[in-house]
Coordinates of C-alpha atoms in Angstrom, one line a residue:
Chain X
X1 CA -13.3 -16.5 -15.7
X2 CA -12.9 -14.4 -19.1
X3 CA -9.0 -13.9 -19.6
X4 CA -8.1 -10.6 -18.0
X5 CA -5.8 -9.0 -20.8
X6 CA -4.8 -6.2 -18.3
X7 CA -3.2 -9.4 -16.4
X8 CA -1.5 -10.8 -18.9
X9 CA 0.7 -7.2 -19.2
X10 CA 1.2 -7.3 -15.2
X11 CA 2.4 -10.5 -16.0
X12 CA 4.2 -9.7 -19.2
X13 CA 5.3 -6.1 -17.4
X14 CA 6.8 -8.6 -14.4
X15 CA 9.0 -10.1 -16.5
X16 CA 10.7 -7.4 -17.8
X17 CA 8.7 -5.7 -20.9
X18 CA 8.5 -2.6 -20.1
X19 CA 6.5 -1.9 -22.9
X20 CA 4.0 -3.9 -21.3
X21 CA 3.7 -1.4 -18.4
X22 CA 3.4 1.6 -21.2
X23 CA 0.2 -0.7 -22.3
X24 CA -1.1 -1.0 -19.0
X25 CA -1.0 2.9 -18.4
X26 CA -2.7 4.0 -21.6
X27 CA -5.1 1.3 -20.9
X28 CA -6.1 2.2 -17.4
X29 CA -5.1 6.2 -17.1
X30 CA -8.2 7.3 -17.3
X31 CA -10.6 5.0 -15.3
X32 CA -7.6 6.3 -12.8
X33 CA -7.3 10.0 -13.2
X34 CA -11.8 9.7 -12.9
X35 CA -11.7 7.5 -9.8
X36 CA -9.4 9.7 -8.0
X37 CA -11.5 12.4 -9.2
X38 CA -14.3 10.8 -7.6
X39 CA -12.5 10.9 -4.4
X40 CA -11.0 14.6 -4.1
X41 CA -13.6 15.7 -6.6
X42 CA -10.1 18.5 -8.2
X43 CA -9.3 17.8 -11.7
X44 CA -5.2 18.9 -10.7
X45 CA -5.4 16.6 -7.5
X46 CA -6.4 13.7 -9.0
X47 CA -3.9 13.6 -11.6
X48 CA -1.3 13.9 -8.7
X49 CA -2.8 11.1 -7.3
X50 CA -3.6 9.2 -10.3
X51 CA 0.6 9.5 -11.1
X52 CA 1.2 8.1 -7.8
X53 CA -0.8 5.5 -8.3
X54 CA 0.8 4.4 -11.9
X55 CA 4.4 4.6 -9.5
X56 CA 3.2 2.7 -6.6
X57 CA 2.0 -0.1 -9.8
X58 CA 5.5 0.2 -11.3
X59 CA 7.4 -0.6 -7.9
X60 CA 4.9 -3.4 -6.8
X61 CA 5.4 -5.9 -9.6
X62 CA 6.6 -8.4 -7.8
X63 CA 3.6 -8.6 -5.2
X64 CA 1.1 -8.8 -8.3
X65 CA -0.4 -12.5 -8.2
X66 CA -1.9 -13.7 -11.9
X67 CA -4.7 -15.2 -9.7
X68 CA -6.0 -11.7 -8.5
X69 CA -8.2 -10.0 -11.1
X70 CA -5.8 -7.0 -12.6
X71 CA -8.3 -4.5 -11.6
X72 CA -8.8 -5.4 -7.9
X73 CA -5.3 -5.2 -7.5
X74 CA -5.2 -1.7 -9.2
X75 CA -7.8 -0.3 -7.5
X76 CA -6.9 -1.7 -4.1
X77 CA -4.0 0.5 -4.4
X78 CA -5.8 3.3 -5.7
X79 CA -7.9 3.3 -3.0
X80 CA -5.0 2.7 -0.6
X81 CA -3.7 5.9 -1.5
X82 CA -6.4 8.0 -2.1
X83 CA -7.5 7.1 1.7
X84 CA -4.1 7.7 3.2
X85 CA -3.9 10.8 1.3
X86 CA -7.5 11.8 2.4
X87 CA -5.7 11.0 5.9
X88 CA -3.7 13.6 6.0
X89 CA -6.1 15.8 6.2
X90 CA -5.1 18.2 3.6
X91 CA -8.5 18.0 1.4
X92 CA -10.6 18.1 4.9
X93 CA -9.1 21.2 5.6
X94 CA -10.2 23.0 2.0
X95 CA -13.7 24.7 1.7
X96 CA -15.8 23.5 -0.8
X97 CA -15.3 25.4 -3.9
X98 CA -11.5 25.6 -3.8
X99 CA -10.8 22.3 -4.7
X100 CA -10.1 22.9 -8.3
X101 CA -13.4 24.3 -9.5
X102 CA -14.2 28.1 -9.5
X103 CA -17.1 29.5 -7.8
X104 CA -19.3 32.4 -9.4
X105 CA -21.3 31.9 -13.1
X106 CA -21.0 29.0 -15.1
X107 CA -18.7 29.6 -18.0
X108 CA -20.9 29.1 -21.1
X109 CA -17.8 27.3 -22.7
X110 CA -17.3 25.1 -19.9
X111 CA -20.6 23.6 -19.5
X112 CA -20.9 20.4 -18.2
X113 CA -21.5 17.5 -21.0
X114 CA -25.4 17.0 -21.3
X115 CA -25.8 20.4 -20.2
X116 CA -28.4 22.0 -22.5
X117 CA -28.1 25.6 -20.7
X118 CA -26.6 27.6 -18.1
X119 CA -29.5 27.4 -15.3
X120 CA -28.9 23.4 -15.8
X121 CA -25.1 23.7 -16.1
X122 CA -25.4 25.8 -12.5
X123 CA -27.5 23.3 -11.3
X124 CA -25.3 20.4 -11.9
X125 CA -22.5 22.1 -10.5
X126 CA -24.3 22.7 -7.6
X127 CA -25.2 19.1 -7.4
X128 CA -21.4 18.5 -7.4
X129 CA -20.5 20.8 -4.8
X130 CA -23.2 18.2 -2.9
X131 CA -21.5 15.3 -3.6
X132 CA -17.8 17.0 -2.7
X133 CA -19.4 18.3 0.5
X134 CA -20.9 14.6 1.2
X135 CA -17.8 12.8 0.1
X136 CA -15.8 14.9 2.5
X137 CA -18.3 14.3 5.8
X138 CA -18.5 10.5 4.7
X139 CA -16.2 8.4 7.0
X140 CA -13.1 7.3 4.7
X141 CA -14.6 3.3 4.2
X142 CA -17.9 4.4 3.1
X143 CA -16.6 6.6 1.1
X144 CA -14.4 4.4 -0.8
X145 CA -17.5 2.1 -1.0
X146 CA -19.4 4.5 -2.3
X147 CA -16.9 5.9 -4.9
X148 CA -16.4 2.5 -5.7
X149 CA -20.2 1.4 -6.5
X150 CA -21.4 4.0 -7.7
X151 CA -18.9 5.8 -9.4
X152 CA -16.8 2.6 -10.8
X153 CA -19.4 0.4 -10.6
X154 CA -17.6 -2.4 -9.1
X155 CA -19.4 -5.2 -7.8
X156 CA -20.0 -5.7 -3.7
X157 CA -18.0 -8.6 -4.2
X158 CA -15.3 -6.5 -6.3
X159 CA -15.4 -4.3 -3.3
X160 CA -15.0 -6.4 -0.6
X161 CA -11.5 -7.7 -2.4
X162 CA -10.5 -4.1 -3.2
X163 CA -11.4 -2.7 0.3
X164 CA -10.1 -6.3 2.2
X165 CA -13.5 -6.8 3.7
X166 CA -16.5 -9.5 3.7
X167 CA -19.6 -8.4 1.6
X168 CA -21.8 -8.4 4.6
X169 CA -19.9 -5.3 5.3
X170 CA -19.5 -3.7 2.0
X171 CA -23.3 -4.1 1.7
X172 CA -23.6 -1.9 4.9
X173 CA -21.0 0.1 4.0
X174 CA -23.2 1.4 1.1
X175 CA -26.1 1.4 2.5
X176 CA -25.5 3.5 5.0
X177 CA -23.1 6.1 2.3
X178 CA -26.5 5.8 -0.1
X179 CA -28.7 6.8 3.2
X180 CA -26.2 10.3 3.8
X181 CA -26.3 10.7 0.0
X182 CA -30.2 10.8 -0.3
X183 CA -30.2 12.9 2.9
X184 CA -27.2 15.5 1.3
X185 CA -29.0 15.9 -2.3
X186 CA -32.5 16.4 -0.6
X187 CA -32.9 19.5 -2.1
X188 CA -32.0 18.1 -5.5
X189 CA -34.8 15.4 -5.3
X190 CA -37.3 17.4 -7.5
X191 CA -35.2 17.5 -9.7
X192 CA -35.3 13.7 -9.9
X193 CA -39.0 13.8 -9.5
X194 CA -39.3 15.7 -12.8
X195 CA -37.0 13.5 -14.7
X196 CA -38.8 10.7 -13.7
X197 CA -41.9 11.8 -14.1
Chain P
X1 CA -43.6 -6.3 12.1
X2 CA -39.7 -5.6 10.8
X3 CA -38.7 -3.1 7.7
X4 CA -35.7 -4.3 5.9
X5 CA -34.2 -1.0 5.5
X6 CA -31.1 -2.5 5.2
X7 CA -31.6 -4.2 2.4
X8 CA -33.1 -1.7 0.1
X9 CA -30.1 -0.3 -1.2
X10 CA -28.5 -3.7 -2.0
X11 CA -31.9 -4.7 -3.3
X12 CA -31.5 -1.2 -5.6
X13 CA -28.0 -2.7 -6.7
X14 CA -29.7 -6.4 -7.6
X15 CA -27.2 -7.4 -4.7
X16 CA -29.7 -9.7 -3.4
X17 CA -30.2 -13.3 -4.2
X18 CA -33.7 -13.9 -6.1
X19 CA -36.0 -15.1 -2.9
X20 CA -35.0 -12.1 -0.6
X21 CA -35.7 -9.3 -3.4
X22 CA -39.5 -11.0 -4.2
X23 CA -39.7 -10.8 -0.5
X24 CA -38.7 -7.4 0.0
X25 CA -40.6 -6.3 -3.1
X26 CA -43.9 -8.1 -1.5
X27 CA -43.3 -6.0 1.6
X28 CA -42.6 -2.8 -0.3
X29 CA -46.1 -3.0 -1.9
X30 CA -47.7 -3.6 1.5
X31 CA -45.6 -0.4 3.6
X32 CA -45.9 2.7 2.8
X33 CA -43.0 4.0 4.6
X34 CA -40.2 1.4 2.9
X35 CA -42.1 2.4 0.0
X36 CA -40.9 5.7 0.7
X37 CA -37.4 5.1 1.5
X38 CA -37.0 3.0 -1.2
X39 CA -37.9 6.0 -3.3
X40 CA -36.0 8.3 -1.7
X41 CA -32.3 6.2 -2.1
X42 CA -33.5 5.5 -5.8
X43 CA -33.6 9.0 -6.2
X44 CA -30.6 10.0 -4.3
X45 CA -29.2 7.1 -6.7
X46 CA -30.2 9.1 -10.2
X47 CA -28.7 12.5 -8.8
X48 CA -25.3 10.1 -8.8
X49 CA -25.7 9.2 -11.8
X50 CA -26.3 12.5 -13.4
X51 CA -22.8 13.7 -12.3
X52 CA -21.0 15.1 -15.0
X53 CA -18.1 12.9 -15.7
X54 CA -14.7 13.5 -14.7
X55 CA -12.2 15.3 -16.6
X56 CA -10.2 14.0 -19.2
X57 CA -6.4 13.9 -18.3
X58 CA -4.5 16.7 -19.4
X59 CA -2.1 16.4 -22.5
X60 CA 0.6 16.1 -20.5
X61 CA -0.4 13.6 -18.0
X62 CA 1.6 10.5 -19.6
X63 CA 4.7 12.8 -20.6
X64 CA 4.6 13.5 -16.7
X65 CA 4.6 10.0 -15.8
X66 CA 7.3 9.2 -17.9
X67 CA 9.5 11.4 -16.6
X68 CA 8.7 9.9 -12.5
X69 CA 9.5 6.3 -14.2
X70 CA 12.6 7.2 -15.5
X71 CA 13.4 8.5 -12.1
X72 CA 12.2 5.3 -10.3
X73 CA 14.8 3.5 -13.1
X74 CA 17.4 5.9 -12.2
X75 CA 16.7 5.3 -8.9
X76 CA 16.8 1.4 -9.2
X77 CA 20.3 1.9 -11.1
X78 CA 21.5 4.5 -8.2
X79 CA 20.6 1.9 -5.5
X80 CA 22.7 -1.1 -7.2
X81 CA 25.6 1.0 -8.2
X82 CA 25.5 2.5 -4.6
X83 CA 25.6 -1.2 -3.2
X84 CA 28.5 -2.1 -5.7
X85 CA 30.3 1.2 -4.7
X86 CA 29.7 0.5 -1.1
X87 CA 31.3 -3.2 -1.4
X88 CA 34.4 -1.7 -2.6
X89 CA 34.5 0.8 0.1
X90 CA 33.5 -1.5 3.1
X91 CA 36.4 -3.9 1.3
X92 CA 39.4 -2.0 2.5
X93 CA 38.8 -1.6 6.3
X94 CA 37.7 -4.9 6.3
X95 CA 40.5 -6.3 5.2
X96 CA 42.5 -4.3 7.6
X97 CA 40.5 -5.3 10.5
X98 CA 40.9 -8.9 9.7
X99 CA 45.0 -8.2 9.6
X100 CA 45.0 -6.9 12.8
X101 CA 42.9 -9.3 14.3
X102 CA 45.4 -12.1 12.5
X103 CA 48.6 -9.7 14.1
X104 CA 46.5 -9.8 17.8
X105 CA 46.0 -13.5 18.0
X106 CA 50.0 -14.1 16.7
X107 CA 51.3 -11.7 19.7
X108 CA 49.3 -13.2 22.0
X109 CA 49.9 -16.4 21.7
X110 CA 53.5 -15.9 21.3
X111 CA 53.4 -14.3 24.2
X112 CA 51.2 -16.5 26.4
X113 CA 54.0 -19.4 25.1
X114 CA 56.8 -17.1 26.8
X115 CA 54.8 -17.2 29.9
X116 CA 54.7 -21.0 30.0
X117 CA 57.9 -21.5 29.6
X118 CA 58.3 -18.8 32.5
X119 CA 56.6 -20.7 34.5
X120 CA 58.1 -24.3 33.3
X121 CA 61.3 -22.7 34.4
X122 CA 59.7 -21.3 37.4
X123 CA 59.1 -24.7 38.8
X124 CA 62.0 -26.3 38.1
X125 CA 63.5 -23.4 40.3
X126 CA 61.3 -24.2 42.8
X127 CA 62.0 -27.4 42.6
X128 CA 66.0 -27.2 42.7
X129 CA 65.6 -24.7 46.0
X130 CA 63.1 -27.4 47.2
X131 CA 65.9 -30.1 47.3
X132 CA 69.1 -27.7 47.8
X133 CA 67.8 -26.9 50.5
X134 CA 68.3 -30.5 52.0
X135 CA 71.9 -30.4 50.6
X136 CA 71.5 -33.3 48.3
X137 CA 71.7 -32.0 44.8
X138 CA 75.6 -32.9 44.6
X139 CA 76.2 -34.2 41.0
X140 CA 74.8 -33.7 37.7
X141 CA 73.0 -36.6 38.0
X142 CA 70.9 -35.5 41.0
X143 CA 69.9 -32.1 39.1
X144 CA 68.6 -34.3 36.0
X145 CA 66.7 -35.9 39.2
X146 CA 65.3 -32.7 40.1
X147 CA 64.5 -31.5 36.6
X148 CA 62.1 -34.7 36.4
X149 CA 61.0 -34.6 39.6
X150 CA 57.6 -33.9 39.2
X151 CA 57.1 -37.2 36.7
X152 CA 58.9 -39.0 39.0
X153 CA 56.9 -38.3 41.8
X154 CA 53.8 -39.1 39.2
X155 CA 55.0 -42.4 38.7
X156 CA 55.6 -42.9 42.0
X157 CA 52.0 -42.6 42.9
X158 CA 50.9 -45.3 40.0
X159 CA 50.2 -48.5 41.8

């Protein structure tokens, strides 16, 4: 296995550098703050949770084992909280469209990267109110899977360590989120058609 | 015949080993329906990928996190200076606990001493009225008899 530098600052971060967590953080805060996006799809939200995440890291040093990839163990926790958060059933409860994102016309500023012009900018942020719709109906594993695969693009394997599970059942797990996505962005499928074409 | 629906996502993901994905793709080119599906989760696959990407964090995103670390140290120093503050506290009522306990066991066993003596005294009473009352206890040799009459009577029964 390539050497996991992320690892060796757990390690180093273990044993008392501090600095070594700081390292960790600016390392990792981002792939964070976008997975936990990917979860409760609101950019304020998922820096809460992001933070929490970075705290939960800080207290659980001592249950880091150097054998475990550095990013299994990270997103294990991630996921961990993201789920128990998801639990509590304060994101179920809030409509699509007031999670953090405005409804109404596009802002022309704010266009989404690769955007070229507002019908498409309006179109991809329907296409994301899709996805926060699906991601909210998904039952919580297959939607960690899914987040996880698709978003993070972790490995089934990867998975099954993150999610404590065999890959048998990660491999279910996102088939059957893939099956409800392709049902959810139906209508976008032309879309696809066209680009593809 | 059997459509591996199940597999086409994995087989999407290259999650399949080499021999199941020809055979899957062999029956794909044979059934139109899997055909179909397969098409179908490959496209719903794109429309994933053509999610903008998340947002950056905001500027103050690791100035915020500093300041919840510093609590969780503050919070690790609170909890041992708690625990040494506690020690000191606990340390006084101990120690008077374990004085009175020390005070409890001296009384009592002074006075469970009185008692035997009570009663050593109590028998030897007994004893004298035991033998006065036959009129024999005349000298002062015949009350040493009756003060050690219990080991005499002991050795008495020694064969």
């Amino acid at each position: 296995m390539a050497p996991d530098p992320d690892a060796a600052l757990m390690v180093a971060y273990q044993q008392g550098d501090e600095r070594a967590f700081r390292s960790l953080f600016e390392r990792n805060a981002r792939a964070m703050v976008s997975f936990c996006h990917h979860f409760v799809r609101d950019a304020a939200r998922a820096e809460e949770l992001a933070q929490d995440v970075f705290v939960k890291l800080y207290r659980a040093k001592d249950r880091y084992r150097a054998t475990a990839r550095f990013s299994t163990f990270l997103y294990r926790i991630a996921s961990n909280h993201c789920l128990n958060e998801l639990r509590r059933g304060e994101y179920a409860a809030r409509p699509v469209g007031l999670a953090g994102e405005q409804d109404g016309p596009p802002d022309p500023d704010a266009l989404p990267s690769g955007a070229a012009t507002p019908e498409e900018a309006a179109r991809g942020k329907a296409l994301e109110g899709a996805v926060r719709d699906l991601l909210s109906r998904l039952p919580e594993k297959q939607r960690a899977a899914l987040v996880l695969c698709r978003f993070e693009g972790l490995s089934y394997e990867e998975i099954a360590q993150v999610l404590d599970t065999t890959i048998p059942a990660v491999k279910s797990l996102v088939h059957r989120a893939t099956v409800a996505a392709a049902e959810a962005l139906a209508p976008f499928q032309p879309a696809v058609k066209e680009v593809l074409s | 015949m059997t459509h591996p629906r199940a597999d086409l996502t994995a087989l999407l993901d290259g999650a399949l080993p080499p021999d199941r994905a020809e055979e899957l793709r062999r029956h794909l080119a044979g059934c139109p329906d899997c055909a179909a599906e397969e098409r179908r989760l490959r496209g719903a696959l794109s429309l994933l990928g053509a999610l903008p990407p998340a947002p950056e964090p905001s500027p103050f995103f690791a100035t915020r996190l500093e300041a919840r670390l510093r609590e969780e140290r503050e919070k690790r120093v609170g909890f041992f200076a708690r625990l040494v503050a506690a020690r000191w506290k606990l340390a006084v009522p101990a120690a008077a606990l374990a004085a009175a306990a020390l005070v409890t066991t001296a009384v009592l066993r002074h006075a469970h001493a009185r008692e035997l003596a009570v009663a050593e005294q109590l028998e030897l009473l007994e004893d004298y009225e035991a033998v006065a009352s036959l009129g024999d206890v005349d000298s002062p040799e015949d009350a040493m008899v009756v003060a050690q009459l219990d080991d005499l009577e002991r050795a008495e029964g020694t064969p």
